[in-house]
Amino acid sequence: MNAHRSDLIVIGAGAAGLSAARTLTAAGLHVTILEARDRLGGRIHTVRQIGCPVPIELGAEFVHGTPRETWDILRAARLAAYDVADTHWFLHEGKLSKEEKFWEETEAVLGRLDQITEADLSFAEFIRRYCGDAPQRAKESALSFVEGFDAADPERASARGLAEEQRASEQIGEDRAFRLVGGYDRLIDAITIGLNPAVTSVQLSTVVSAIRWERGSVEVEATTNGTRQVFRASRALVTVPLGVLKAASGEAGAMQFLPELPGKTDAIARLEMGAIVKTILQFRDPFWETERFPTVAEGESLRDACFLHGRGPKVFTWWTMLPVRANVLVGWSGGPSAQALSHRDSPDVVREALASLSEFLETSADELAARLERATVADWQADPFSRGAYSYTGVGGTGARAVLARPIDGTLFFAGEATHEGQSGTVAGAIASGYRAAEEILEVRNGH
């Protein structure tokens, strides 16, 4: 059994862990980064396939709004990003119609969140109690938004938590979305280049099983490709996804804290891990740009459509690569729909996706399958080192993120999107949490 010593152990090499490590190694700390996967990036996972004209984003795909945390890195690295087209179509009663006021209708419902008088309630109950007079299509849009954008189950999602997130998103212009030219992993590359190699050790394929700690001392037990190792440091920064923190002892990817984390158990329980299944379909050609479909009104065309939304199909949101024209469609399932697709064989998920797409276009699923060249499925619930897509606040969970983020005895520190109030569920939130944790660690080291 090998033993390793450093100033700090960072558990998790996603955006939060790498951002913190970059700041800390720049300050001269000897940092060991432990990552269970065989790659960096965490829930940013870009793959490039021969014959596919665009990078495939299995995880994070969009830069939401203009948060400084993300854009400062992009500009410093001279990375380019482009605006995603903001054209939305909605499937309602078997017809696809272009929604010029998609966001306005959705926000009209979400705007009523500020009217809540109860301590808290679920978003589904909020719709029932506060939105009875709202147009049905607007309520469907809002439910699709919460299930899709927040990856949440409306029956479990906190209405008050969503209200707080809406206020925060307005401050960064989150209604705008961007893609990185060349793929989202370029951002991870830009962060990683900033690590000081003289004081940084990165251990991939290293699965942490236990963290023993007392004030001023941490011992981490892990396995690297079958070899048991022990890592020791004065402090540790935990950046694993909420789903891993929620995993029960003995489950794949679970970590045991010895002793247990004081004050954290309740906060972890009051936060929820959202479910997402992405199905990326590459067709022989972008037929939706040129052909007519029974669900689309006479004289209308999907040529410039970016997003298709619906409430019935299991894969209820689709998007194109616009403004880039490519033969790729992405199917997105969130919340309960994603749970229904999760942990199933990829061919089965692809069949469900094609069946859902056939509802949007009123075209035979078999015909769509005949046009298909390649399909890729990303099921984040089945990933033992993620166990879901990203976090959302459960009913009664207001304030839980701040509790989860709080350091323990100047020894254990916490970062990751689940610890950020306002930008949870985003890469920017993860980066910001890494910066925050790095500052806390440096303050302790400097005796403040």
Coordinates of N, CA and C in Angstrom, one line a residue, residues 41 94 301 308:
G41 N -12.5 16.8 -15.9 CA -13.7 17.4 -16.4 C -15.0 17.1 -15.7
G94 N -50.9 17.9 -30.6 CA -50.5 17.3 -31.9 C -50.0 18.3 -32.9
S301 N -41.9 26.2 -41.5 CA -40.8 25.3 -41.8 C -39.9 25.2 -40.5
L308 N -37.3 22.3 -29.8 CA -38.7 21.8 -29.9 C -39.0 21.3 -28.5

